[in-house]
Structures are given as C-alpha cells and as structure tokens.
Tab-separated table of C-alpha atoms and ligand atoms in Angstrom:
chain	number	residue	atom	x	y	z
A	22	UNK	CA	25.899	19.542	9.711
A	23	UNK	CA	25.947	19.141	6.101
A	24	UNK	CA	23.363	20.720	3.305
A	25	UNK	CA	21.729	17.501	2.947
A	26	UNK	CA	21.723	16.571	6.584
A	27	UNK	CA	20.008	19.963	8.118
A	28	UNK	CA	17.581	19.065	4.972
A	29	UNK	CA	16.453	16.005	6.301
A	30	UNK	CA	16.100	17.294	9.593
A	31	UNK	CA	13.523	19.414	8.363
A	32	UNK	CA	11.349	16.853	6.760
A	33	UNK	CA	11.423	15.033	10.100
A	34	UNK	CA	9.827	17.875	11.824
A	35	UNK	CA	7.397	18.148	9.419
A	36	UNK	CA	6.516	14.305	9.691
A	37	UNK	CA	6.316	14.926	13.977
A	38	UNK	CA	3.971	17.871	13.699
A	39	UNK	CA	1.741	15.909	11.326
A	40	UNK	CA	1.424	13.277	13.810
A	41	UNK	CA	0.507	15.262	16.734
A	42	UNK	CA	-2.145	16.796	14.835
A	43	UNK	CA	-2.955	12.603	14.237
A	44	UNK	CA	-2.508	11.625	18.086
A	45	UNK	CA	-4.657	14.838	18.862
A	46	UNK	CA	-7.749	13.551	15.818
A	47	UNK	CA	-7.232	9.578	17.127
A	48	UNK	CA	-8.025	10.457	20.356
A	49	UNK	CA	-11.064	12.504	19.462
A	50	UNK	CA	-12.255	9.761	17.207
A	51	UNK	CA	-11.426	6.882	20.475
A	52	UNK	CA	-13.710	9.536	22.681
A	53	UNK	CA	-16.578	9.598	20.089
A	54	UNK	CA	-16.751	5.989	19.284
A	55	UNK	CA	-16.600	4.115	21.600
A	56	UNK	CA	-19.788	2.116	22.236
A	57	UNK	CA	-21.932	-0.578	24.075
A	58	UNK	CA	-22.064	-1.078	28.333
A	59	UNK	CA	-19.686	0.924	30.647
A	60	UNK	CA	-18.585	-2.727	32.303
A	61	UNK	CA	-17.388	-4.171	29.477
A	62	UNK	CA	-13.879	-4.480	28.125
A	63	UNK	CA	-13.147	-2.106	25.463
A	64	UNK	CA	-10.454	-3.134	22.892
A	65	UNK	CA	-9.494	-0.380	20.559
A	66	UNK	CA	-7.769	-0.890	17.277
A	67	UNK	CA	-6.174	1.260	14.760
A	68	UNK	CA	-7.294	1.042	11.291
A	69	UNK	CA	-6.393	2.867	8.279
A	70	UNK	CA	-8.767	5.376	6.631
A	71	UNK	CA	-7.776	4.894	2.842
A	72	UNK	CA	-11.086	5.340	0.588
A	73	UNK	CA	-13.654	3.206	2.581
A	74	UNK	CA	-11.570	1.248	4.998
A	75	UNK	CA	-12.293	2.944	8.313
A	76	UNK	CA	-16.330	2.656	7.410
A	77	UNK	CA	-15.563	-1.525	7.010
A	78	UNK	CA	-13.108	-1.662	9.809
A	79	UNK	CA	-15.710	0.167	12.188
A	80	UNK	CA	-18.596	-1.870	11.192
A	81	UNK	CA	-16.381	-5.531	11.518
A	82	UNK	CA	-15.205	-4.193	14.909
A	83	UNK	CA	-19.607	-3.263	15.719
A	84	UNK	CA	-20.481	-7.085	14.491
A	85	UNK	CA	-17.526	-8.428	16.619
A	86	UNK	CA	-18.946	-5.962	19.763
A	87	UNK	CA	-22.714	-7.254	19.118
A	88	UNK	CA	-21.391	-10.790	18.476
A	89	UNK	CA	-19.378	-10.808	22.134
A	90	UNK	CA	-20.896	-7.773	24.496
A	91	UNK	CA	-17.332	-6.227	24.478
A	92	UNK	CA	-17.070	-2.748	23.225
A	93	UNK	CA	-14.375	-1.478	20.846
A	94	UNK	CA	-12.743	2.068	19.780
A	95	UNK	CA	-11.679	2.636	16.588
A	96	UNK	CA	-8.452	4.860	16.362
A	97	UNK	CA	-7.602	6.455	13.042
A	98	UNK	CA	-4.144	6.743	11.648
A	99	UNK	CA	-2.488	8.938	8.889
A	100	UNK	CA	-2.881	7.412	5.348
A	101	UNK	CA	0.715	7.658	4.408
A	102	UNK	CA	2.102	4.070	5.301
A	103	UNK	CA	5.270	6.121	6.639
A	104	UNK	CA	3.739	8.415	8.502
A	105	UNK	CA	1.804	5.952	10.285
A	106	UNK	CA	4.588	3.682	10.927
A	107	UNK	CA	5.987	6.661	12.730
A	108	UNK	CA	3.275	7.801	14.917
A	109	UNK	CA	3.052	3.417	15.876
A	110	UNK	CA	6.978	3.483	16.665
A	111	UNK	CA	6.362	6.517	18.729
A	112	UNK	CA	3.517	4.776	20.377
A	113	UNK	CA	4.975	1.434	21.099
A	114	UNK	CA	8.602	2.602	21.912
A	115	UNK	CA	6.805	4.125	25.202
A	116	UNK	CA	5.148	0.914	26.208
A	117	UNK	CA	1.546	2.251	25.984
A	118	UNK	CA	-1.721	0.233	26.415
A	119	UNK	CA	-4.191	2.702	24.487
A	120	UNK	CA	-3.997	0.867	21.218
A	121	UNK	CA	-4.473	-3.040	21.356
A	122	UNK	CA	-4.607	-4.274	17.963
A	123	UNK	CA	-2.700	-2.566	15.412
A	124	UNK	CA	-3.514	-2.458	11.186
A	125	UNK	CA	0.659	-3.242	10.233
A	126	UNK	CA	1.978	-2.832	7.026
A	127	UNK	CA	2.813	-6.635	5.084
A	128	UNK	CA	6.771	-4.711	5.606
A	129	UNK	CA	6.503	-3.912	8.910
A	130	UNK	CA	6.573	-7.199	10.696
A	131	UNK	CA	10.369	-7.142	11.091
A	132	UNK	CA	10.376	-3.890	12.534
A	133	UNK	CA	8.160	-4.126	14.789
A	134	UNK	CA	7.696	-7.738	16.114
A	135	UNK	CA	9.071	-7.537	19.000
A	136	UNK	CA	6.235	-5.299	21.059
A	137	UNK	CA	3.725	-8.101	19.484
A	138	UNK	CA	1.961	-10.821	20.968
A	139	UNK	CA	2.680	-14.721	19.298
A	140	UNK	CA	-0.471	-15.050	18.029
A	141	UNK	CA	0.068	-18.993	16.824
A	142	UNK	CA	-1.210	-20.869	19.838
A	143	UNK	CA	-4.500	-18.461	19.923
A	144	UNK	CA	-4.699	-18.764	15.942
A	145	UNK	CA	-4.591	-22.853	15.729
A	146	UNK	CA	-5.474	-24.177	12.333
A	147	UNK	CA	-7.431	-21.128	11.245
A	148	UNK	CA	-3.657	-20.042	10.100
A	149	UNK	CA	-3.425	-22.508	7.787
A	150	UNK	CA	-6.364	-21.498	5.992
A	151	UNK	CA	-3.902	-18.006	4.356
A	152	UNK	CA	-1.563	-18.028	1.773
A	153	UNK	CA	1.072	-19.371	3.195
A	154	UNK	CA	3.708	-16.686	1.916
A	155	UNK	CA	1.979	-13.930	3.920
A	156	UNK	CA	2.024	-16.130	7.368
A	157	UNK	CA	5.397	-17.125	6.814
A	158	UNK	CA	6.178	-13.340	6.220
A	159	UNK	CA	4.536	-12.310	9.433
A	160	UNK	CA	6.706	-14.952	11.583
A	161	UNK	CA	9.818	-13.644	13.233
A	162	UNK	CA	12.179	-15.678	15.059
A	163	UNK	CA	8.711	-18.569	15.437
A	164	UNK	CA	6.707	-15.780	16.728
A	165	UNK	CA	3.331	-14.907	14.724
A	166	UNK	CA	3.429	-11.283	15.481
A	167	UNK	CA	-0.035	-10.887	12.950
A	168	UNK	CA	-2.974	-12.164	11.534
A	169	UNK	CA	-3.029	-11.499	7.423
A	170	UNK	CA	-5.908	-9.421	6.567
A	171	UNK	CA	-5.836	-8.711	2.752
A	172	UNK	CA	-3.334	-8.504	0.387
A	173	UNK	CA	-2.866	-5.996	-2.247
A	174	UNK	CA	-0.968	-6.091	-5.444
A	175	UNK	CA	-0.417	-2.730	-7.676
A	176	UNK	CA	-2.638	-3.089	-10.558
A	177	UNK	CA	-3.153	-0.933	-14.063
A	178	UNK	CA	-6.390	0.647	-14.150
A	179	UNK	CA	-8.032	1.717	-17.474
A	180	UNK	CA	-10.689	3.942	-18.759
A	181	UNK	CA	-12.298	1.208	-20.993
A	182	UNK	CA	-14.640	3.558	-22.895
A	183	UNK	CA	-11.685	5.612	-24.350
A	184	UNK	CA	-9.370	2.714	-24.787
A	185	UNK	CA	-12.066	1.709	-27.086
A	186	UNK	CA	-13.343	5.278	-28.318
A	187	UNK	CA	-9.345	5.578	-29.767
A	188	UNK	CA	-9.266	1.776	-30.656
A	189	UNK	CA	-6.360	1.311	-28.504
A	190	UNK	CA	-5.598	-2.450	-26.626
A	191	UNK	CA	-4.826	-2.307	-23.060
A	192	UNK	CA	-1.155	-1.704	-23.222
A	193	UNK	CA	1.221	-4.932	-22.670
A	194	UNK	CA	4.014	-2.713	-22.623
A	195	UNK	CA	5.311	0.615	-20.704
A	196	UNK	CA	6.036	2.115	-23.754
A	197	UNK	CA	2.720	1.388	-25.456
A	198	UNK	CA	1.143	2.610	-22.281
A	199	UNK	CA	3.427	5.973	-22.601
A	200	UNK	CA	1.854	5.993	-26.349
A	201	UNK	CA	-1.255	5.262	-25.873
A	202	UNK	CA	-1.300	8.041	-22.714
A	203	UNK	CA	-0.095	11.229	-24.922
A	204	UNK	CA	-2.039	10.317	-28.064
A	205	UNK	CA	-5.638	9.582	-26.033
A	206	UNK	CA	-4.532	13.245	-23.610
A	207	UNK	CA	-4.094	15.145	-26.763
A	208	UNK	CA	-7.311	14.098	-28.425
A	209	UNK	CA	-9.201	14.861	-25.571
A	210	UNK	CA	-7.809	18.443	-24.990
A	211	UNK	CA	-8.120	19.025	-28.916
A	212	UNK	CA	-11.765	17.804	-27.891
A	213	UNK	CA	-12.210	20.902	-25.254
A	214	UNK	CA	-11.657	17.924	-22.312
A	215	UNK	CA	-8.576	20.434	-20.940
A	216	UNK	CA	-7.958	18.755	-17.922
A	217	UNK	CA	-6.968	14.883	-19.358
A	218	UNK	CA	-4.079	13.343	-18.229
A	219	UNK	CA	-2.671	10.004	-19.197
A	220	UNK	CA	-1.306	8.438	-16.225
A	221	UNK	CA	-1.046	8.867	-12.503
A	222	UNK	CA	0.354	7.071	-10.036
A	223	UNK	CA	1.607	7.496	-6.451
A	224	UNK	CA	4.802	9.388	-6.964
A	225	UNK	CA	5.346	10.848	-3.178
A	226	UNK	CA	8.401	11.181	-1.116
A	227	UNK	CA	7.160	7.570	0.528
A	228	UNK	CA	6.482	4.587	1.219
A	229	UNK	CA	4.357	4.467	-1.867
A	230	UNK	CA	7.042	5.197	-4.221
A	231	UNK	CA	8.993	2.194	-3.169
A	232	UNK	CA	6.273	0.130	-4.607
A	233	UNK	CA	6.224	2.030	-7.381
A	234	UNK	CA	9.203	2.272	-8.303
A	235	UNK	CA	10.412	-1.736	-7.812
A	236	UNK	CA	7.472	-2.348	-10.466
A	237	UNK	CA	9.026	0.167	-13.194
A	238	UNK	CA	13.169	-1.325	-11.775
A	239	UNK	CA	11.819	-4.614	-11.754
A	240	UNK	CA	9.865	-5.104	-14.677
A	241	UNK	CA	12.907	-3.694	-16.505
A	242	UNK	CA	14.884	-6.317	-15.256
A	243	UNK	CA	16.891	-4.155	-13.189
A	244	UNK	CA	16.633	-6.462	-9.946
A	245	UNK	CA	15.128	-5.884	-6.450
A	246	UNK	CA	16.925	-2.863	-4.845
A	247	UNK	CA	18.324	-5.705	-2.728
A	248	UNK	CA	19.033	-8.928	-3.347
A	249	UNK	CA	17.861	-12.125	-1.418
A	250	UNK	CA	21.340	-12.487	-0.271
A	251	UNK	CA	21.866	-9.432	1.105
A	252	UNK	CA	23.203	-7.320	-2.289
A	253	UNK	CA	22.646	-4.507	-3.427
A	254	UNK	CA	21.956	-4.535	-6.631
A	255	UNK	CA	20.025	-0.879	-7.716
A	256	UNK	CA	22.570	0.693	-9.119
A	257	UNK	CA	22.579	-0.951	-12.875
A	258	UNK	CA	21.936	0.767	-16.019
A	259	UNK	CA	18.123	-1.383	-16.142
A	260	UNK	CA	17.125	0.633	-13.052
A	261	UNK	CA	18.420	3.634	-14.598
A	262	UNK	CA	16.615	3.508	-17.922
A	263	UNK	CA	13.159	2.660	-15.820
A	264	UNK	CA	13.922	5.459	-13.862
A	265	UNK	CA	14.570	7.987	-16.630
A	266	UNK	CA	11.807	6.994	-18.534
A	267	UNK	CA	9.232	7.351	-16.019
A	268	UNK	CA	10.537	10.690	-15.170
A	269	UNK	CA	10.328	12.112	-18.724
A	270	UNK	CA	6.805	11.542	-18.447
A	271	UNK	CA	6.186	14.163	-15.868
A	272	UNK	CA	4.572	17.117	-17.496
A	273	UNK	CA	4.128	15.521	-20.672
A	274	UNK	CA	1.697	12.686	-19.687
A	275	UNK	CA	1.512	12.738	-16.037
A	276	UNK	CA	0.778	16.176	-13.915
A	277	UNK	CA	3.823	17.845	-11.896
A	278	UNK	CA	1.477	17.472	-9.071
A	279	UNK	CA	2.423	13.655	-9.062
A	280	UNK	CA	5.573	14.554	-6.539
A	281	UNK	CA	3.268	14.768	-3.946
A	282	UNK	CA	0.371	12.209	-4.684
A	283	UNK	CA	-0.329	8.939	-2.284
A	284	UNK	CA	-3.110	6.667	-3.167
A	285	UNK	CA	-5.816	8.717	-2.723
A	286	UNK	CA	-4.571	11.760	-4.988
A	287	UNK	CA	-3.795	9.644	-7.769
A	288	UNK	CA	-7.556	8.327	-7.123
A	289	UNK	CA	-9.210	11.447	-6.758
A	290	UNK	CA	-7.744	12.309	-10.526
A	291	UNK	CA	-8.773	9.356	-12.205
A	292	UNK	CA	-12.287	8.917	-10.390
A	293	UNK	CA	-13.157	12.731	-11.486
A	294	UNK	CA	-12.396	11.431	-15.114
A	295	UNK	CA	-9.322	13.352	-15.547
A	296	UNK	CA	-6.742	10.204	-16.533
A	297	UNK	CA	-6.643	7.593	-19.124
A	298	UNK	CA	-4.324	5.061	-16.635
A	299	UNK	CA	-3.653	4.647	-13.081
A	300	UNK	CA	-1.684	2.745	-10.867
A	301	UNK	CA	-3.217	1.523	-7.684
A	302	UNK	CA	-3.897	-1.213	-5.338
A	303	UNK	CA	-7.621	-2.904	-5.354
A	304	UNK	CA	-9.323	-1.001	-3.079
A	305	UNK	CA	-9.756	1.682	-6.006
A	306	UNK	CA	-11.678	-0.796	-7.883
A	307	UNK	CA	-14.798	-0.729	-5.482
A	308	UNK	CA	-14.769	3.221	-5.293
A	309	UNK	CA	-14.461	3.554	-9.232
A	310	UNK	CA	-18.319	1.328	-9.044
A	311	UNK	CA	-20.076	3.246	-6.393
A	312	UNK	CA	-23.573	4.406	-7.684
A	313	UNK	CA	-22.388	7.835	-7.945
A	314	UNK	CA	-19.315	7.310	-9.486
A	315	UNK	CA	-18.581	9.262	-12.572
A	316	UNK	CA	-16.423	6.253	-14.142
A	317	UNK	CA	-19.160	3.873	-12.827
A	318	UNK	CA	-18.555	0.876	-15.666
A	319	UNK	CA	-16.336	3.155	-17.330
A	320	UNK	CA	-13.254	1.037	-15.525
A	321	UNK	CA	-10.979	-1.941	-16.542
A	322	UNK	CA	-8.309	-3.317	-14.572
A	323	UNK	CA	-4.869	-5.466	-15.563
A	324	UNK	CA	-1.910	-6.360	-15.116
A	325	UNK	CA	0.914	-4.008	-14.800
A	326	UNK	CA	2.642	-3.061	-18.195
A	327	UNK	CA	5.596	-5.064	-19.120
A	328	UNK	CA	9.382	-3.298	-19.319
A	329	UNK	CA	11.005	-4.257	-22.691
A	330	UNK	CA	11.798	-7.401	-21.980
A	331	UNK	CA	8.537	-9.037	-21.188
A	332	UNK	CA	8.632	-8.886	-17.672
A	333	UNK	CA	5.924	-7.451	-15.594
A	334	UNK	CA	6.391	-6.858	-12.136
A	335	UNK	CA	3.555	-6.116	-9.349
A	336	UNK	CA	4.676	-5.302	-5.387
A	337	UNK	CA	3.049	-7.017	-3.029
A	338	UNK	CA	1.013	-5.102	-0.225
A	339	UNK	CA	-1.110	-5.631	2.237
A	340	UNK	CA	-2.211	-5.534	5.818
A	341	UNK	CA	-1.983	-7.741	8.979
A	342	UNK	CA	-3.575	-7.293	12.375
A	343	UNK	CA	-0.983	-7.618	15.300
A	344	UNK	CA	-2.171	-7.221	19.300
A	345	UNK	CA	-0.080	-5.342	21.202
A	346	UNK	CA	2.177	-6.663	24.075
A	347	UNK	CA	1.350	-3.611	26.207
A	348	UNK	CA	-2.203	-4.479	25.640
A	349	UNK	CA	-4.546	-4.695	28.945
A	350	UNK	CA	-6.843	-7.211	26.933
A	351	UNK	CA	-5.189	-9.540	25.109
A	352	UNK	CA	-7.584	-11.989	24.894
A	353	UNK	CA	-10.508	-10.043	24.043
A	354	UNK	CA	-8.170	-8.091	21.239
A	355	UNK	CA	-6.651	-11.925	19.875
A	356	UNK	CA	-10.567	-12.650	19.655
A	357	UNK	CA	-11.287	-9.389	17.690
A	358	UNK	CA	-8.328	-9.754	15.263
A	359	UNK	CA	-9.286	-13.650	14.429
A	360	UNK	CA	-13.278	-12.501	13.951
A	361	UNK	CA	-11.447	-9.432	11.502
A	362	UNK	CA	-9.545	-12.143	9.634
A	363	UNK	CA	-12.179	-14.814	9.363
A	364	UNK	CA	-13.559	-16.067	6.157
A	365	UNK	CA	-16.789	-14.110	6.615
A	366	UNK	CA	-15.693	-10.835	6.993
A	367	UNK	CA	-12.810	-11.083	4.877
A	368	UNK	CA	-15.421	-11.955	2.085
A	369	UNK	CA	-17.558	-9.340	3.377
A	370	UNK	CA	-14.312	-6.751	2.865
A	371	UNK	CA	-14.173	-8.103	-0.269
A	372	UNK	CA	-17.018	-7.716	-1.635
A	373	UNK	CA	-17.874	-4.174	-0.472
A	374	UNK	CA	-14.312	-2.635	-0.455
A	375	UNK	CA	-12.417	-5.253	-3.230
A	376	UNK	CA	-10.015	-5.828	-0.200
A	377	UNK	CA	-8.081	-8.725	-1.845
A	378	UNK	CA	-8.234	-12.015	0.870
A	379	UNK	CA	-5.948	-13.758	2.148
A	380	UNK	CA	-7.963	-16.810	2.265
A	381	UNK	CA	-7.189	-18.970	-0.822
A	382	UNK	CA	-10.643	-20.795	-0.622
A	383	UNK	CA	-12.368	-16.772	-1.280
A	384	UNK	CA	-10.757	-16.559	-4.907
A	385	UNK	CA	-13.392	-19.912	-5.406
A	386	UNK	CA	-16.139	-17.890	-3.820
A	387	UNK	CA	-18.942	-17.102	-6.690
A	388	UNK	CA	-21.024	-14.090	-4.991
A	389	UNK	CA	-17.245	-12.435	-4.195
A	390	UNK	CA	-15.996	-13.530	-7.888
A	391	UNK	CA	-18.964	-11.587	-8.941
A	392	UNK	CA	-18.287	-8.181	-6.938
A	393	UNK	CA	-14.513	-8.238	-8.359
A	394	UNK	CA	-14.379	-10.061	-11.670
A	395	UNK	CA	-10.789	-9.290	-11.479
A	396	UNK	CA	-9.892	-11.126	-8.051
A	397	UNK	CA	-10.063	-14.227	-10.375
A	398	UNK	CA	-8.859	-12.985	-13.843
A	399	UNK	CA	-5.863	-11.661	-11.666
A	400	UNK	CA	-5.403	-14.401	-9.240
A	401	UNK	CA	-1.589	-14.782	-11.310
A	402	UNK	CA	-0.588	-11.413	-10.517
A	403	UNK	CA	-1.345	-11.720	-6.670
A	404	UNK	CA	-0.150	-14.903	-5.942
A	405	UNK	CA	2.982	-13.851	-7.768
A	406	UNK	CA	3.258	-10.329	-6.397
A	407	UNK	CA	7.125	-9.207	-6.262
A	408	UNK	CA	8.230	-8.330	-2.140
A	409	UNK	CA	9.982	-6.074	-1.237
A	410	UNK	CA	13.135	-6.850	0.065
A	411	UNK	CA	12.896	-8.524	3.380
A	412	UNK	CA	16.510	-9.564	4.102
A	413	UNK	CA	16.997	-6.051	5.261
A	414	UNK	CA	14.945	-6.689	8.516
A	415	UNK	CA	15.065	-4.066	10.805
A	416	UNK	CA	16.239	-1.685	8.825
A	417	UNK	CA	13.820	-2.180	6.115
A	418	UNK	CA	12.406	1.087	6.664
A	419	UNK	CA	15.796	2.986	6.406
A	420	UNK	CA	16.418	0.986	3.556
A	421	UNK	CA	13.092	2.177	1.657
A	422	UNK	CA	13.379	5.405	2.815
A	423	UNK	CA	16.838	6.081	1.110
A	424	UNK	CA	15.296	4.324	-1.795
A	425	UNK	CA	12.093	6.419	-2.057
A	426	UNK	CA	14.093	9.478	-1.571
A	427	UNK	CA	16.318	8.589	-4.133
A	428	UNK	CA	13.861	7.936	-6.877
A	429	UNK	CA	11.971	10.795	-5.521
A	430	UNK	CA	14.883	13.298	-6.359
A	431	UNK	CA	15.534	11.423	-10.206
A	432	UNK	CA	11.599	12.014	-10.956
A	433	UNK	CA	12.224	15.498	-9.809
A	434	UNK	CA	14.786	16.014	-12.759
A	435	UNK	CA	17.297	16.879	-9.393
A	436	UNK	CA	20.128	14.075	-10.468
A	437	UNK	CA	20.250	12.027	-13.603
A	438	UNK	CA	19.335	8.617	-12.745
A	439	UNK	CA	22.834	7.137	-12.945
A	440	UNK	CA	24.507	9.421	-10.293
A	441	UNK	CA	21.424	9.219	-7.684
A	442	UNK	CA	21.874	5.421	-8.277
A	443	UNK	CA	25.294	5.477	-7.463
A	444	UNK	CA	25.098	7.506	-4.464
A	445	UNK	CA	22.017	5.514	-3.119
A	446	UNK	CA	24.165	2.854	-3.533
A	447	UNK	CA	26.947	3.400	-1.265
A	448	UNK	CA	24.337	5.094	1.216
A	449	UNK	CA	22.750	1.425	1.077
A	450	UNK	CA	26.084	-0.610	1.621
A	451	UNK	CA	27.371	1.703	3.971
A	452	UNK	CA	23.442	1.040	6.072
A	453	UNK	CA	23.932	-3.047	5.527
A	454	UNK	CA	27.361	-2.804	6.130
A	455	UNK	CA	28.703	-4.184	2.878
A	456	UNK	CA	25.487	-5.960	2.120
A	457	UNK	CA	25.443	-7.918	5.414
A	458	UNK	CA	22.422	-6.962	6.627
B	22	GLC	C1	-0.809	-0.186	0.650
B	22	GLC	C2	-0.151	-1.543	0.759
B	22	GLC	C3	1.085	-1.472	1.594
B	22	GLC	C4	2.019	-0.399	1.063
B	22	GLC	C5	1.308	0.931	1.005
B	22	GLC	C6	2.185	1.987	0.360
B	22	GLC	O1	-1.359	0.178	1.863
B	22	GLC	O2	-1.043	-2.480	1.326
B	22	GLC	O3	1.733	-2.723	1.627
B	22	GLC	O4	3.185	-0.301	1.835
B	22	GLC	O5	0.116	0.816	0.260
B	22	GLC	O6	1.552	3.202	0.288
C-alpha cells in the first residue's frame, strides 16, 4: 500500500469511530425524547444540530405530534455533512427501520435515492408550490426521493460598525475584501483588540470546503470542477490563481486554525467579535441577532465578493426530507415530512432560524421579509445559486471528496496549486472514466 493510500486509511478510521460515538449519542437522544401515548405510532427523524436547528426541528416534529396524536423521536446526527452522510450510508446499506425520515443533503439525492420512498403521488400539487430547480434536483429516474426543506446559499457576512468605523464599502471584490481584512485586523490589534481576524470561513477537510472552494474557482472564472457534460475542467490556471490566493491569506488575515473549521467554528469566531468577514450560509444570520448576541445589530450580510472579472459565484445548499424505504410507517412519516415542508412551518423556520424557503410565495411574505431583510435584498443570489456538479451522480461524493482533499492540501501550503490541480485531475478522469460519468 502506498504512502498516500495507508494515509487515507487512517482518516477513515477516524471518521468510523466518530460515528459510533454518534450512533451511541442518537440513540440516547431517540430514548429521551420520545413522547406522547405508548399506542401510538412513533416516527423518528434525523435532523441536523447546526446552531438552532435541532431546537426547530424538535418543536415542528411536537406541533406535527399534537396536531395528529402520533409520537415522534428526534435522532441527532454529526454536523459535518460528510460525516453524516456516512453514518446514513452505514445505516441504510443494512436495511434498518430505526430512522424513518431522513434530513439529506440538496447533493445527496443521487446517492442515495434508491433506499427512498417516491414521495410524488403522496406530495400532489403541494410540490409545485417549491422552486422548481430543487424538486427537479431531488427526482431520480421519476422518483421524488424528498421533500425540499430550505435552501441555503453561501453568503458574505460583515461587521457593519467597523466597515463604517474605517470608512470602508462592503467589498465587491476578493481582493478589496483581502484589503479591507488586513488593514481593519491591524488597526484593531494596534487598538489593544489582539485577537481580530479578517476573514473566516469553513476551510475543513469536507464537505464544506467544496462549497467553498467552487465560490473562490468559480467566481474566478475557473469553471465548475466538472462540467455539465461530464468534463473535467479544474485543472486551469483560473482555479489555480483562486486557489493560491486564498491560501496566502492563511496566517496573514485568516487564523491557521481555519484547516479544521466547519460552520460552526467559523461562527463561533465571528459571533465572539473576533472577525471583520465571514463566509456562511443563512442560518448564521438569526444567531448573530439573538438578544444576547455580542454582534446583535452589529451584522450586515451580501453577496459573495466578485473574482477579477466580475463574477460572483454562491453554492447552492440546502436540505430535503426523504422517508425511508425500510420505514415501518410510511404513511405517518410522508405526513410528518409534508407538515415539515409546509408553508407554515417553513415560514416559521424562517423567521426564527433565517432557514431560507423553498416556497417562492415566502420571499412575498411581509412578517418573514421583516425577520430577514436579506431573504429579499438577496432573493438574486439564491435563485441563482451555482450547484455543484450533479452529472457525477453516484459518485458525487467521491468526486467532492478528491476535490475537498485537494484544495485542502493547496491551503495547507502542501503542493502549489498547479501540481495538486493536475493530479486531482487525472484522479477525477480516471473516477469518471474519461469524463463519462
Ligand atoms: C449546508 C448546506 C449543504 C452543504 C453543507 C456543507 O448544510 O445546506 O448543502 O453541503 O452545508 O457543509
């Protein structure tokens, strides 16, 4: 076995032990829960506990329980979108029942369709009510293996009281952002504030960094990893320069800590008040506004900086709910998953999390408009979000993962950009076998 081989085995180890420790805490958390009547079905459902999302998916899933007498168990999964895909591989390649609705990642549809129920007939016209992108995303082969839940777009947040202490604009550009970052850090620190930084982001060995990084390749115009017809296209010179850039701000700008942020790392920094910029999905916008909050109307949000050509790019996220073939209820878990995705408590996610909807009618809605100002102001980034690249299917994940890897080593000063390009390159033909995926 090769250097690089017996390397990766290790990581994978890693990854299983953190999921038992996951299986062992979901199953404590499906003993404590559970609620209501012994005789009544119990549907259990696996939600993600990113910031506030397992308080909103536990009281949705206690209105839908009160609404219908059924009772419901909430199990909680690992925040890292790869880690959790793992542990729901693990569960569904063995054909078990426990879990019967599952939070899926807007990628994971592909992968995993086939252990999902067709949810169309059950769904009727309430389907047509969501963007229609996302639905036609989450239809494989005819089969609607999910429900969209919200959607999620990576957004620039801004400390709006320095941008305006320094008289800085909110940067259009990456560069200006890179500027504006060192020259607002330094003035701080000069200030005594020793622990400013300029800008974090979510620069982990995962499926983060894929949307990361697509939004720095992209935006430079240095395409989409892989094209719509099957090419790949990563290894340019555009991709390179992103890539390069971005990892010349590490230690200069952005902590060397960043190698092993997710979401909620890069949102623990700049909710303390430690960073000028940060890259994140919505759901950081509610959290930055909670009464004790010490960036509480401190916050601005945008749209991603430009690369030098005038391009901005923004991945598209998100989350579907999908009920499981192996389920023992799947009628009582379709009925939970179309009360989660209904107008109501997708507004109600909205305005308590800023979970972006799904629902076009909710970006008209005045009392939600009011909880996220930027849901409107935005509504161009969202609705023209960049995807990642779907004609890989099945193997989307292997794609990603040589992809995240890849750019993980460049930010990590390992390769120059150009060689890790190349090599990720072949690695990626060699996976679609010659782009034919
Ligand atoms: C968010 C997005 C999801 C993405 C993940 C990466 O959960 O909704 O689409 O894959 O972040 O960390």
């Amino acid at each position: 076995m090769s250097q690089r081989q017996s390397g990766h085995h290790v990581k994978m180890e890693e990854v299983n032990v953190k999921m038992t420790r996951h299986v062992v805490l979901a199953c404590g958390l499906v003993g404590m829960l559970s609620v209501g009547s012994a005789q009544a079905v119990t549907v259990s459902i696996s939600c993600s506990a990113l910031g506030i999302e397992y308080e909103l998916c536990r009281s949705g899933a206690q209105a839908w329980s009160e609404k219908t007498g059924n009772d419901f168990k909430i199990v909680s999964t690992p925040n890292s979108a790869s880690e959790r895909l793992a542990l729901y591989q693990q569960i569904l390649a063995a054909g078990a029942g426990d879990i019967d609705v599952y939070q899926i990642d807007v990628v994971w549809p592909g992968t995993l369709a086939s252990h999902f129920v067709d949810l169309s007939e059950y769904a009727g016209d309430a389907v047509n009510e969501h963007f229609e992108g996302i639905t036609h995303n989450n239809t494989i082969n005819g089969r609607l293996v999910a429900m969209p839940w919200f959607t999620d777009a990576g957004l620039l947040y801004y400390r709006k009281d320095l941008l305006e202490k320094y008289d800085a604009p909110v940067p259009s550009t990456w560069q200006e952002m890179a500027e504006t970052a060192a020259r607002i850090q330094k003035a701080e620190r000069d200030a005594g504030n020793g622990r400013m930084w300029g800008y974090v982001f979510q620069g982990r060995s995962y499926e983060g960094l894929t949307c990361n990084a697509l939004e720095w390749v992209a935006s430079y115009d240095g395409g989409m990893i892989v094209e719509a017809d099957g090419t790949v296209s990563i290894n340019n010179p555009q991709a390179a320069a992103a890539l390069s850039e971005v990892a010349s701000w590490i230690g200069s700008i952005t902590p060397a800590g960043v190698h092993n942020y997710a979401e909620e790392e890069s949102r623990g920094v700049f909710q303390a008040g430690q960073a000028v910029f940060m890259r994140n999905w919505p759901y950081a916008w509610a959290l930055s506004q909670d009464s004790d909050s010490p960036i509480l109307d401190k916050v601005g949000v945008s749209a991603l900086p430009s690369g030098p050509n005038g391009r901005p790019a923004a991945t598209l996220g998100g989350q579907q709910l999908a009920v499981s073939r192996y389920s023992p209820h799947v009628d009582e878990a379709v009925d939970l998953v179309m009360f989660l995705t209904s107008y109501e408590e997708q507004k109600r996610r909205a305005i308590e999390g800023s979970f972006n909807p799904t629902i076009a009618a909710l970006y008209q809605d005045d009392e939600l408009l009011a909880a996220n100002p930027f849901a409107a102001d935005l509504y161009q980034v969202f609705i023209n979000a960049v995807g990642r690249p779907s004609i890989t299917g099945a193997l989307y994940n292997r794609a990603s993962t040589s992809f995240y890897n890849a750019v993980h080593d460049i930010l990590r000063g390992r390769t120059p950009a150009e060689r890790r390009l190349a090599s990720l390159q072949v690695e990626l033909n060699r996976m679609s076998r010659g782009g034919n995926w």
